[in-house]
mmCIF file of C-alpha atoms and ligand atoms in Angstrom:
data_model
loop_
_atom_site.group_PDB
_atom_site.id
_atom_site.type_symbol
_atom_site.label_atom_id
_atom_site.label_comp_id
_atom_site.label_asym_id
_atom_site.label_seq_id
_atom_site.Cartn_x
_atom_site.Cartn_y
_atom_site.Cartn_z
ATOM 1 C CA UNK A 22 0.000 0.000 0.000
ATOM 2 C CA UNK A 23 1.767 3.178 -1.185
ATOM 3 C CA UNK A 24 1.877 6.123 1.177
ATOM 4 C CA UNK A 25 1.570 8.654 -1.577
ATOM 5 C CA UNK A 26 0.387 8.766 -5.159
ATOM 6 C CA UNK A 27 -0.228 10.983 -8.131
ATOM 7 C CA UNK A 28 -3.390 13.048 -8.259
ATOM 8 C CA UNK A 29 -4.867 15.735 -10.473
ATOM 9 C CA UNK A 30 -6.505 18.865 -9.128
ATOM 10 C CA UNK A 31 -8.730 21.038 -11.272
ATOM 11 C CA UNK A 32 -9.619 24.669 -10.678
ATOM 12 C CA UNK A 33 -11.505 27.339 -12.533
ATOM 13 C CA UNK A 34 -9.419 30.251 -13.727
ATOM 14 C CA UNK A 35 -10.425 33.890 -13.555
ATOM 15 C CA UNK A 36 -8.347 35.437 -16.339
ATOM 16 C CA UNK A 37 -8.660 39.083 -17.337
ATOM 17 C CA UNK A 38 -10.067 39.598 -20.829
ATOM 18 C CA UNK A 39 -6.545 40.339 -22.053
ATOM 19 C CA UNK A 40 -5.254 37.106 -20.530
ATOM 20 C CA UNK A 41 -8.178 35.191 -21.990
ATOM 21 C CA UNK A 42 -7.351 36.505 -25.457
ATOM 22 C CA UNK A 43 -3.785 35.367 -24.957
ATOM 23 C CA UNK A 44 -4.889 31.892 -23.829
ATOM 24 C CA UNK A 45 -7.166 31.602 -26.877
ATOM 25 C CA UNK A 46 -4.325 32.713 -29.087
ATOM 26 C CA UNK A 47 -1.902 30.101 -27.713
ATOM 27 C CA UNK A 48 -4.529 27.387 -28.040
ATOM 28 C CA UNK A 49 -5.155 28.374 -31.655
ATOM 29 C CA UNK A 50 -1.445 28.248 -32.483
ATOM 30 C CA UNK A 51 -0.998 24.898 -30.736
ATOM 31 C CA UNK A 52 -3.818 23.500 -32.858
ATOM 32 C CA UNK A 53 -2.210 24.904 -36.014
ATOM 33 C CA UNK A 54 1.077 23.286 -35.044
ATOM 34 C CA UNK A 55 -0.649 19.964 -34.371
ATOM 35 C CA UNK A 56 -2.392 19.978 -37.729
ATOM 36 C CA UNK A 57 0.720 21.109 -39.611
ATOM 37 C CA UNK A 58 2.839 18.429 -37.966
ATOM 38 C CA UNK A 59 0.219 15.813 -38.854
ATOM 39 C CA UNK A 60 0.159 17.028 -42.437
ATOM 40 C CA UNK A 61 3.958 16.846 -42.580
ATOM 41 C CA UNK A 62 3.932 13.257 -41.407
ATOM 42 C CA UNK A 63 1.283 12.268 -43.939
ATOM 43 C CA UNK A 64 3.024 14.020 -46.838
ATOM 44 C CA UNK A 65 6.436 12.556 -46.093
ATOM 45 C CA UNK A 66 4.954 9.126 -45.799
ATOM 46 C CA UNK A 67 3.110 9.426 -49.103
ATOM 47 C CA UNK A 68 6.039 10.941 -51.017
ATOM 48 C CA UNK A 69 8.988 9.022 -49.673
ATOM 49 C CA UNK A 70 7.655 6.356 -47.363
ATOM 50 C CA UNK A 71 9.443 8.050 -44.472
ATOM 51 C CA UNK A 72 7.829 7.966 -41.070
ATOM 52 C CA UNK A 73 8.618 10.843 -38.767
ATOM 53 C CA UNK A 74 8.657 10.701 -35.023
ATOM 54 C CA UNK A 75 8.088 13.387 -32.433
ATOM 55 C CA UNK A 76 11.824 13.576 -31.833
ATOM 56 C CA UNK A 77 12.627 14.590 -35.413
ATOM 57 C CA UNK A 78 9.771 17.056 -35.457
ATOM 58 C CA UNK A 79 10.791 18.572 -32.119
ATOM 59 C CA UNK A 80 14.223 19.235 -33.554
ATOM 60 C CA UNK A 81 12.566 21.657 -35.966
ATOM 61 C CA UNK A 82 10.960 23.691 -33.219
ATOM 62 C CA UNK A 83 13.862 26.119 -32.619
ATOM 63 C CA UNK A 84 13.817 27.006 -36.325
ATOM 64 C CA UNK A 85 10.087 27.508 -36.236
ATOM 65 C CA UNK A 86 10.368 29.786 -33.217
ATOM 66 C CA UNK A 87 13.180 31.721 -34.878
ATOM 67 C CA UNK A 88 11.159 32.421 -38.031
ATOM 68 C CA UNK A 89 7.714 32.936 -36.539
ATOM 69 C CA UNK A 90 7.634 35.385 -33.627
ATOM 70 C CA UNK A 91 4.116 34.272 -32.687
ATOM 71 C CA UNK A 92 5.543 30.877 -31.850
ATOM 72 C CA UNK A 93 8.561 32.347 -30.105
ATOM 73 C CA UNK A 94 6.034 33.896 -27.736
ATOM 74 C CA UNK A 95 4.840 30.442 -26.654
ATOM 75 C CA UNK A 96 6.832 28.470 -24.113
ATOM 76 C CA UNK A 97 8.956 25.844 -25.897
ATOM 77 C CA UNK A 98 7.767 22.999 -23.680
ATOM 78 C CA UNK A 99 4.163 23.761 -24.550
ATOM 79 C CA UNK A 100 5.030 23.322 -28.220
ATOM 80 C CA UNK A 101 6.962 20.134 -27.512
ATOM 81 C CA UNK A 102 3.925 18.768 -25.762
ATOM 82 C CA UNK A 103 1.796 19.415 -28.872
ATOM 83 C CA UNK A 104 4.134 17.149 -30.859
ATOM 84 C CA UNK A 105 4.178 14.600 -28.053
ATOM 85 C CA UNK A 106 0.386 14.443 -28.231
ATOM 86 C CA UNK A 107 0.538 13.740 -31.951
ATOM 87 C CA UNK A 108 3.094 11.006 -31.311
ATOM 88 C CA UNK A 109 0.810 9.469 -28.699
ATOM 89 C CA UNK A 110 -2.115 9.450 -31.119
ATOM 90 C CA UNK A 111 0.049 7.712 -33.717
ATOM 91 C CA UNK A 112 1.278 5.107 -31.288
ATOM 92 C CA UNK A 113 -2.253 4.382 -30.126
ATOM 93 C CA UNK A 114 -3.273 4.056 -33.772
ATOM 94 C CA UNK A 115 -0.525 1.550 -34.592
ATOM 95 C CA UNK A 116 -1.089 -0.375 -31.388
ATOM 96 C CA UNK A 117 -4.720 -0.871 -32.338
ATOM 97 C CA UNK A 118 -3.808 -1.856 -35.891
ATOM 98 C CA UNK A 119 -1.478 -4.497 -34.453
ATOM 99 C CA UNK A 120 -4.179 -6.007 -32.277
ATOM 100 C CA UNK A 121 -6.382 -6.405 -35.349
ATOM 101 C CA UNK A 122 -8.757 -3.516 -34.711
ATOM 102 C CA UNK A 123 -9.698 -0.929 -37.332
ATOM 103 C CA UNK A 124 -9.037 2.401 -35.642
ATOM 104 C CA UNK A 125 -9.618 5.784 -37.250
ATOM 105 C CA UNK A 126 -6.484 7.408 -38.629
ATOM 106 C CA UNK A 127 -5.141 10.338 -36.519
ATOM 107 C CA UNK A 128 -7.250 13.261 -37.591
ATOM 108 C CA UNK A 129 -6.927 16.973 -38.059
ATOM 109 C CA UNK A 130 -8.270 18.877 -35.097
ATOM 110 C CA UNK A 131 -11.035 21.424 -35.511
ATOM 111 C CA UNK A 132 -11.359 24.340 -33.119
ATOM 112 C CA UNK A 133 -14.101 22.522 -31.210
ATOM 113 C CA UNK A 134 -11.972 19.485 -30.555
ATOM 114 C CA UNK A 135 -8.610 20.940 -29.594
ATOM 115 C CA UNK A 136 -9.175 22.475 -26.187
ATOM 116 C CA UNK A 137 -6.049 22.378 -24.081
ATOM 117 C CA UNK A 138 -2.323 22.865 -23.879
ATOM 118 C CA UNK A 139 0.211 21.627 -21.340
ATOM 119 C CA UNK A 140 3.297 22.812 -19.512
ATOM 120 C CA UNK A 141 5.248 19.600 -19.002
ATOM 121 C CA UNK A 142 7.311 20.763 -16.073
ATOM 122 C CA UNK A 143 6.063 22.810 -13.167
ATOM 123 C CA UNK A 144 8.573 25.569 -12.483
ATOM 124 C CA UNK A 145 9.467 25.817 -16.163
ATOM 125 C CA UNK A 146 7.219 28.481 -17.665
ATOM 126 C CA UNK A 147 4.579 27.944 -15.010
ATOM 127 C CA UNK A 148 4.574 28.393 -11.273
ATOM 128 C CA UNK A 149 2.405 29.434 -8.347
ATOM 129 C CA UNK A 150 2.804 32.621 -6.419
ATOM 130 C CA UNK A 151 0.606 33.931 -3.641
ATOM 131 C CA UNK A 152 -2.462 32.099 -4.932
ATOM 132 C CA UNK A 153 -1.885 33.184 -8.524
ATOM 133 C CA UNK A 154 -0.979 30.930 -11.412
ATOM 134 C CA UNK A 155 2.020 32.548 -13.054
ATOM 135 C CA UNK A 156 2.385 31.681 -16.733
ATOM 136 C CA UNK A 157 5.343 32.871 -18.747
ATOM 137 C CA UNK A 158 4.318 35.423 -21.374
ATOM 138 C CA UNK A 159 0.728 35.505 -20.090
ATOM 139 C CA UNK A 160 1.129 36.818 -16.585
ATOM 140 C CA UNK A 161 -0.440 36.276 -13.169
ATOM 141 C CA UNK A 162 -3.803 34.540 -13.573
ATOM 142 C CA UNK A 163 -6.300 34.433 -10.710
ATOM 143 C CA UNK A 164 -7.538 30.977 -9.621
ATOM 144 C CA UNK A 165 -10.737 29.883 -7.849
ATOM 145 C CA UNK A 166 -9.250 27.600 -5.197
ATOM 146 C CA UNK A 167 -12.228 25.300 -4.649
ATOM 147 C CA UNK A 168 -10.110 22.907 -2.560
ATOM 148 C CA UNK A 169 -6.569 22.636 -1.285
ATOM 149 C CA UNK A 170 -3.819 21.382 -3.528
ATOM 150 C CA UNK A 171 -1.569 18.681 -2.059
ATOM 151 C CA UNK A 172 1.729 17.110 -3.068
ATOM 152 C CA UNK A 173 4.251 18.414 -5.565
ATOM 153 C CA UNK A 174 2.906 19.922 -8.813
ATOM 154 C CA UNK A 175 4.432 18.243 -11.865
ATOM 155 C CA UNK A 176 2.528 19.152 -15.017
ATOM 156 C CA UNK A 177 0.026 21.921 -15.648
ATOM 157 C CA UNK A 178 -2.684 21.778 -18.309
ATOM 158 C CA UNK A 179 -4.864 24.706 -19.280
ATOM 159 C CA UNK A 180 -8.165 23.805 -20.868
ATOM 160 C CA UNK A 181 -11.047 25.675 -22.394
ATOM 161 C CA UNK A 182 -14.562 24.557 -21.581
ATOM 162 C CA UNK A 183 -17.973 25.950 -22.460
ATOM 163 C CA UNK A 184 -17.986 28.245 -19.424
ATOM 164 C CA UNK A 185 -14.388 29.380 -19.418
ATOM 165 C CA UNK A 186 -10.830 28.310 -18.682
ATOM 166 C CA UNK A 187 -9.632 25.700 -16.195
ATOM 167 C CA UNK A 188 -6.272 24.584 -14.881
ATOM 168 C CA UNK A 189 -5.404 20.958 -14.110
ATOM 169 C CA UNK A 190 -2.414 20.405 -11.843
ATOM 170 C CA UNK A 191 -1.062 16.890 -11.783
ATOM 171 C CA UNK A 192 0.709 16.436 -8.451
ATOM 172 C CA UNK A 193 3.085 13.732 -7.264
ATOM 173 C CA UNK A 194 3.642 12.619 -3.672
ATOM 174 C CA UNK A 195 0.077 13.299 -2.594
ATOM 175 C CA UNK A 196 -0.253 11.527 0.782
ATOM 176 C CA UNK A 197 -2.960 8.830 0.748
ATOM 177 C CA UNK A 198 -5.692 8.794 3.358
ATOM 178 C CA UNK A 199 -6.402 5.139 4.131
ATOM 179 C CA UNK A 200 -9.859 4.305 5.499
ATOM 180 C CA UNK A 201 -10.536 1.824 8.287
ATOM 181 C CA UNK A 202 -11.220 -1.678 6.888
ATOM 182 C CA UNK A 203 -14.900 -2.664 6.889
ATOM 183 C CA UNK A 204 -14.365 -6.387 6.255
ATOM 184 C CA UNK A 205 -16.731 -6.221 3.275
ATOM 185 C CA UNK A 206 -16.196 -7.121 -0.369
ATOM 186 C CA UNK A 207 -18.384 -6.949 -3.429
ATOM 187 C CA UNK A 208 -18.581 -7.812 -7.104
ATOM 188 C CA UNK A 209 -20.071 -5.227 -9.384
ATOM 189 C CA UNK A 210 -21.688 -5.810 -12.788
ATOM 190 C CA UNK A 211 -22.459 -3.228 -15.468
ATOM 191 C CA UNK A 212 -26.098 -3.369 -16.362
ATOM 192 C CA UNK A 213 -28.155 -2.599 -19.417
ATOM 193 C CA UNK A 214 -31.131 -1.211 -17.528
ATOM 194 C CA UNK A 215 -29.346 -0.044 -14.388
ATOM 195 C CA UNK A 216 -25.916 1.523 -14.133
ATOM 196 C CA UNK A 217 -24.525 -1.310 -12.040
ATOM 197 C CA UNK A 218 -25.514 -4.154 -9.733
ATOM 198 C CA UNK A 219 -23.680 -5.319 -6.598
ATOM 199 C CA UNK A 220 -23.370 -8.922 -5.472
ATOM 200 C CA UNK A 221 -25.808 -8.351 -2.597
ATOM 201 C CA UNK A 222 -28.416 -7.456 -5.216
ATOM 202 C CA UNK A 223 -28.282 -3.675 -4.770
ATOM 203 C CA UNK A 224 -28.963 -1.907 -8.059
ATOM 204 C CA UNK A 225 -27.407 1.464 -8.766
ATOM 205 C CA UNK A 226 -29.555 3.437 -11.182
ATOM 206 C CA UNK A 227 -28.622 6.256 -13.482
ATOM 207 C CA UNK A 228 -30.008 9.474 -12.005
ATOM 208 C CA UNK A 229 -33.239 10.848 -13.447
ATOM 209 C CA UNK A 230 -31.668 14.179 -14.239
ATOM 210 C CA UNK A 231 -29.855 12.466 -17.130
ATOM 211 C CA UNK A 232 -33.041 12.245 -19.185
ATOM 212 C CA UNK A 233 -33.969 15.834 -18.609
ATOM 213 C CA UNK A 234 -30.483 17.009 -19.566
ATOM 214 C CA UNK A 235 -30.468 14.777 -22.617
ATOM 215 C CA UNK A 236 -33.797 16.187 -23.771
ATOM 216 C CA UNK A 237 -32.367 19.662 -23.413
ATOM 217 C CA UNK A 238 -29.315 18.584 -25.373
ATOM 218 C CA UNK A 239 -31.511 17.364 -28.230
ATOM 219 C CA UNK A 240 -33.426 20.631 -28.310
ATOM 220 C CA UNK A 241 -30.144 22.526 -28.452
ATOM 221 C CA UNK A 242 -28.918 20.302 -31.284
ATOM 222 C CA UNK A 243 -32.092 20.882 -33.300
ATOM 223 C CA UNK A 244 -31.820 24.607 -32.732
ATOM 224 C CA UNK A 245 -28.304 24.635 -34.194
ATOM 225 C CA UNK A 246 -29.283 22.647 -37.273
ATOM 226 C CA UNK A 247 -32.272 24.915 -37.954
ATOM 227 C CA UNK A 248 -30.219 28.083 -38.042
ATOM 228 C CA UNK A 249 -28.393 29.393 -41.056
ATOM 229 C CA UNK A 250 -24.675 28.660 -41.304
ATOM 230 C CA UNK A 251 -22.357 31.562 -40.635
ATOM 231 C CA UNK A 252 -25.082 33.585 -38.954
ATOM 232 C CA UNK A 253 -24.948 35.233 -35.582
ATOM 233 C CA UNK A 254 -27.994 33.366 -34.323
ATOM 234 C CA UNK A 255 -26.336 30.074 -35.180
ATOM 235 C CA UNK A 256 -23.193 31.045 -33.303
ATOM 236 C CA UNK A 257 -25.305 31.725 -30.249
ATOM 237 C CA UNK A 258 -27.092 28.394 -30.637
ATOM 238 C CA UNK A 259 -23.731 26.599 -30.885
ATOM 239 C CA UNK A 260 -22.684 28.196 -27.607
ATOM 240 C CA UNK A 261 -25.863 26.993 -25.931
ATOM 241 C CA UNK A 262 -25.271 23.514 -27.324
ATOM 242 C CA UNK A 263 -21.762 23.453 -25.861
ATOM 243 C CA UNK A 264 -23.216 24.464 -22.495
ATOM 244 C CA UNK A 265 -25.780 21.673 -22.699
ATOM 245 C CA UNK A 266 -23.013 19.172 -23.460
ATOM 246 C CA UNK A 267 -21.072 20.435 -20.494
ATOM 247 C CA UNK A 268 -24.096 20.024 -18.208
ATOM 248 C CA UNK A 269 -24.551 16.407 -19.275
ATOM 249 C CA UNK A 270 -20.853 15.716 -18.771
ATOM 250 C CA UNK A 271 -20.846 17.352 -15.330
ATOM 251 C CA UNK A 272 -23.889 15.411 -14.191
ATOM 252 C CA UNK A 273 -22.316 12.159 -15.309
ATOM 253 C CA UNK A 274 -19.040 12.947 -13.554
ATOM 254 C CA UNK A 275 -20.836 14.039 -10.429
ATOM 255 C CA UNK A 276 -22.875 10.834 -10.305
ATOM 256 C CA UNK A 277 -19.805 8.682 -10.943
ATOM 257 C CA UNK A 278 -17.751 10.419 -8.262
ATOM 258 C CA UNK A 279 -20.492 10.038 -5.673
ATOM 259 C CA UNK A 280 -21.120 6.397 -6.579
ATOM 260 C CA UNK A 281 -17.405 5.561 -6.488
ATOM 261 C CA UNK A 282 -16.994 7.280 -3.132
ATOM 262 C CA UNK A 283 -19.907 5.358 -1.607
ATOM 263 C CA UNK A 284 -18.475 2.041 -2.853
ATOM 264 C CA UNK A 285 -14.975 2.811 -1.642
ATOM 265 C CA UNK A 286 -16.298 3.726 1.803
ATOM 266 C CA UNK A 287 -18.305 0.536 2.121
ATOM 267 C CA UNK A 288 -15.984 -2.104 0.656
ATOM 268 C CA UNK A 289 -12.353 -3.092 1.226
ATOM 269 C CA UNK A 290 -12.200 -4.893 -2.103
ATOM 270 C CA UNK A 291 -14.282 -4.304 -5.217
ATOM 271 C CA UNK A 292 -14.283 -6.843 -8.046
ATOM 272 C CA UNK A 293 -15.299 -5.806 -11.524
ATOM 273 C CA UNK A 294 -15.181 -7.146 -15.040
ATOM 274 C CA UNK A 295 -12.275 -6.283 -17.296
ATOM 275 C CA UNK A 296 -14.472 -5.136 -20.159
ATOM 276 C CA UNK A 297 -11.691 -4.265 -22.585
ATOM 277 C CA UNK A 298 -11.048 -7.969 -22.737
ATOM 278 C CA UNK A 299 -14.764 -8.664 -22.890
ATOM 279 C CA UNK A 300 -15.243 -6.698 -26.080
ATOM 280 C CA UNK A 301 -12.607 -8.718 -27.853
ATOM 281 C CA UNK A 302 -13.695 -12.048 -26.463
ATOM 282 C CA UNK A 303 -17.437 -11.938 -26.646
ATOM 283 C CA UNK A 304 -19.587 -10.415 -29.309
ATOM 284 C CA UNK A 305 -22.905 -10.820 -27.609
ATOM 285 C CA UNK A 306 -21.767 -8.379 -24.994
ATOM 286 C CA UNK A 307 -21.569 -5.638 -27.601
ATOM 287 C CA UNK A 308 -24.989 -4.416 -26.632
ATOM 288 C CA UNK A 309 -23.401 -3.290 -23.427
ATOM 289 C CA UNK A 310 -20.990 -1.065 -25.291
ATOM 290 C CA UNK A 311 -23.632 1.654 -25.031
ATOM 291 C CA UNK A 312 -22.715 1.731 -21.399
ATOM 292 C CA UNK A 313 -19.038 1.063 -21.843
ATOM 293 C CA UNK A 314 -17.855 4.618 -22.389
ATOM 294 C CA UNK A 315 -19.410 5.643 -19.104
ATOM 295 C CA UNK A 316 -18.171 2.480 -17.450
ATOM 296 C CA UNK A 317 -14.550 3.086 -18.478
ATOM 297 C CA UNK A 318 -14.510 6.542 -16.950
ATOM 298 C CA UNK A 319 -16.252 5.228 -13.845
ATOM 299 C CA UNK A 320 -13.606 2.555 -13.455
ATOM 300 C CA UNK A 321 -10.852 5.180 -13.684
ATOM 301 C CA UNK A 322 -12.531 7.259 -10.985
ATOM 302 C CA UNK A 323 -13.176 4.227 -8.793
ATOM 303 C CA UNK A 324 -9.584 3.030 -9.056
ATOM 304 C CA UNK A 325 -8.192 6.460 -8.220
ATOM 305 C CA UNK A 326 -10.453 6.839 -5.180
ATOM 306 C CA UNK A 327 -9.678 3.298 -4.039
ATOM 307 C CA UNK A 328 -5.928 3.872 -4.276
ATOM 308 C CA UNK A 329 -6.276 7.093 -2.314
ATOM 309 C CA UNK A 330 -8.294 5.354 0.399
ATOM 310 C CA UNK A 331 -6.134 2.232 0.572
ATOM 311 C CA UNK A 332 -8.840 0.012 -0.961
ATOM 312 C CA UNK A 333 -8.478 -2.630 -3.675
ATOM 313 C CA UNK A 334 -10.118 -2.799 -7.093
ATOM 314 C CA UNK A 335 -9.580 -6.140 -8.837
ATOM 315 C CA UNK A 336 -10.435 -6.638 -12.510
ATOM 316 C CA UNK A 337 -11.682 -10.088 -13.415
ATOM 317 C CA UNK A 338 -11.607 -11.671 -16.904
ATOM 318 C CA UNK A 339 -15.261 -11.811 -17.937
ATOM 319 C CA UNK A 340 -15.709 -15.454 -18.809
ATOM 320 C CA UNK A 341 -19.314 -16.690 -18.616
ATOM 321 C CA UNK A 342 -20.059 -14.344 -15.735
ATOM 322 C CA UNK A 343 -23.640 -13.902 -16.866
ATOM 323 C CA UNK A 344 -24.209 -17.497 -17.968
ATOM 324 C CA UNK A 345 -22.913 -19.457 -14.978
ATOM 325 C CA UNK A 346 -25.262 -20.086 -12.081
ATOM 326 C CA UNK A 347 -23.896 -18.387 -8.981
ATOM 327 C CA UNK A 348 -25.626 -20.991 -6.843
ATOM 328 C CA UNK A 349 -24.236 -24.233 -8.269
ATOM 329 C CA UNK A 350 -21.839 -23.351 -11.105
ATOM 330 C CA UNK A 351 -23.838 -24.950 -13.906
ATOM 331 C CA UNK A 352 -24.072 -23.039 -17.200
ATOM 332 C CA UNK A 353 -27.510 -21.604 -17.831
ATOM 333 C CA UNK A 354 -27.299 -19.929 -21.253
ATOM 334 C CA UNK A 355 -29.609 -17.037 -21.864
ATOM 335 C CA UNK A 356 -29.894 -14.284 -24.465
ATOM 336 C CA UNK A 357 -29.528 -10.628 -23.614
ATOM 337 C CA UNK A 358 -33.285 -10.160 -23.464
ATOM 338 C CA UNK A 359 -33.628 -12.682 -20.646
ATOM 339 C CA UNK A 360 -33.406 -10.532 -17.526
ATOM 340 C CA UNK A 361 -33.923 -13.221 -14.923
ATOM 341 C CA UNK A 362 -31.623 -16.078 -13.968
ATOM 342 C CA UNK A 363 -33.487 -19.213 -12.981
ATOM 343 C CA UNK A 364 -31.373 -22.332 -12.497
ATOM 344 C CA UNK A 365 -33.098 -25.617 -13.434
ATOM 345 C CA UNK A 366 -30.548 -27.552 -11.367
ATOM 346 C CA UNK A 367 -30.463 -25.826 -7.978
ATOM 347 C CA UNK A 368 -33.403 -23.456 -8.235
ATOM 348 C CA UNK A 369 -31.359 -20.276 -7.748
ATOM 349 C CA UNK A 370 -33.567 -17.428 -8.873
ATOM 350 C CA UNK A 371 -32.375 -13.835 -9.131
ATOM 351 C CA UNK A 372 -31.873 -10.920 -11.525
ATOM 352 C CA UNK A 373 -29.302 -11.765 -14.195
ATOM 353 C CA UNK A 374 -27.086 -8.794 -13.230
ATOM 354 C CA UNK A 375 -27.245 -9.823 -9.566
ATOM 355 C CA UNK A 376 -26.192 -13.325 -10.603
ATOM 356 C CA UNK A 377 -23.334 -11.869 -12.670
ATOM 357 C CA UNK A 378 -22.147 -9.659 -9.795
ATOM 358 C CA UNK A 379 -22.000 -12.712 -7.512
ATOM 359 C CA UNK A 380 -19.955 -14.591 -10.125
ATOM 360 C CA UNK A 381 -17.609 -11.643 -10.509
ATOM 361 C CA UNK A 382 -17.026 -11.536 -6.763
ATOM 362 C CA UNK A 383 -16.328 -15.267 -6.646
ATOM 363 C CA UNK A 384 -13.989 -15.163 -9.675
ATOM 364 C CA UNK A 385 -12.149 -12.218 -8.133
ATOM 365 C CA UNK A 386 -11.705 -13.970 -4.813
ATOM 366 C CA UNK A 387 -10.365 -17.061 -6.586
ATOM 367 C CA UNK A 388 -7.979 -14.870 -8.555
ATOM 368 C CA UNK A 389 -6.700 -13.198 -5.407
ATOM 369 C CA UNK A 390 -6.318 -16.596 -3.754
ATOM 370 C CA UNK A 391 -4.033 -17.692 -6.587
ATOM 371 C CA UNK A 392 -1.945 -14.548 -6.397
ATOM 372 C CA UNK A 393 -1.615 -14.558 -2.612
HETATM 373 ZN ZN1 LIG B 410 -27.749 -23.451 -10.073
#
């Protein structure tokens, strides 16, 4: 059990309008650099079959900064990070090609998609002073300190959201705060109708506010498509749409944080399915992929909170978890539409997700037994 770990803190910024213009300007230039670097890679590959890496492209940065003063006015590490991001996208692309998937090729970034830039090294172009975030060539930016920062700041990312600018500080050596053991464990299954089910049968439902927010999102989307392109009214509608998206995202995050916190408080060990494996192994689980995006982010949150609280999250390979009877171990095959598990052998009768959660807990305990 580590005594400290890495953690990211996010705060809203309160830039002056001049500072905001400057932030927008840097973001715009970072996006241009990203797209130009991508174009360069594609062209060189097509013309000469040469593949570039971030290292070669970074070597060109001093020249770029020497010829274009607008880029000289951006911290060099911020620009290096832009190229590192491109490299990461490429590597992820090739990794997925290798594993037999058909990923989308790295794409050019529109102004709505490219929303952040990063200082890779705290103290180098970025620092804190008297409650202000001090950015080289931008100045002292005011921060809304919604909670205390702990540990040693390492990287700093500035991001633009629908309601303004935010700063994310990734800190190392953040002391953990272990909770007292409760002696309880649980398996947890992702559901189709509910968000998740625990092995004691508890169902966690998606909050009702989701539907309301989603309706509002649809209205906002329709409004945008009705309005004429290039017009002022459309621009306004696009802004409202971005806000609606942000609301949905916030609600989801809020729900996931609260759910994860409740689980971490109650259980010493939480077993869940390793769904990345599931998608490759089993096709009939694809219906669940609707939920998977949300599930992946929930898992990240849960694991971070568990690590911070000294709890364990164990991922279990998802073999037959929904088909095996949790009472006697016999295989009771059922299609996705069958929501109830009724075992003809031992008479076990419960919701299919409840049955799955019990199997996940058992598989996890067996797995831990082998490791220990
Ligand atoms: Zn049975």
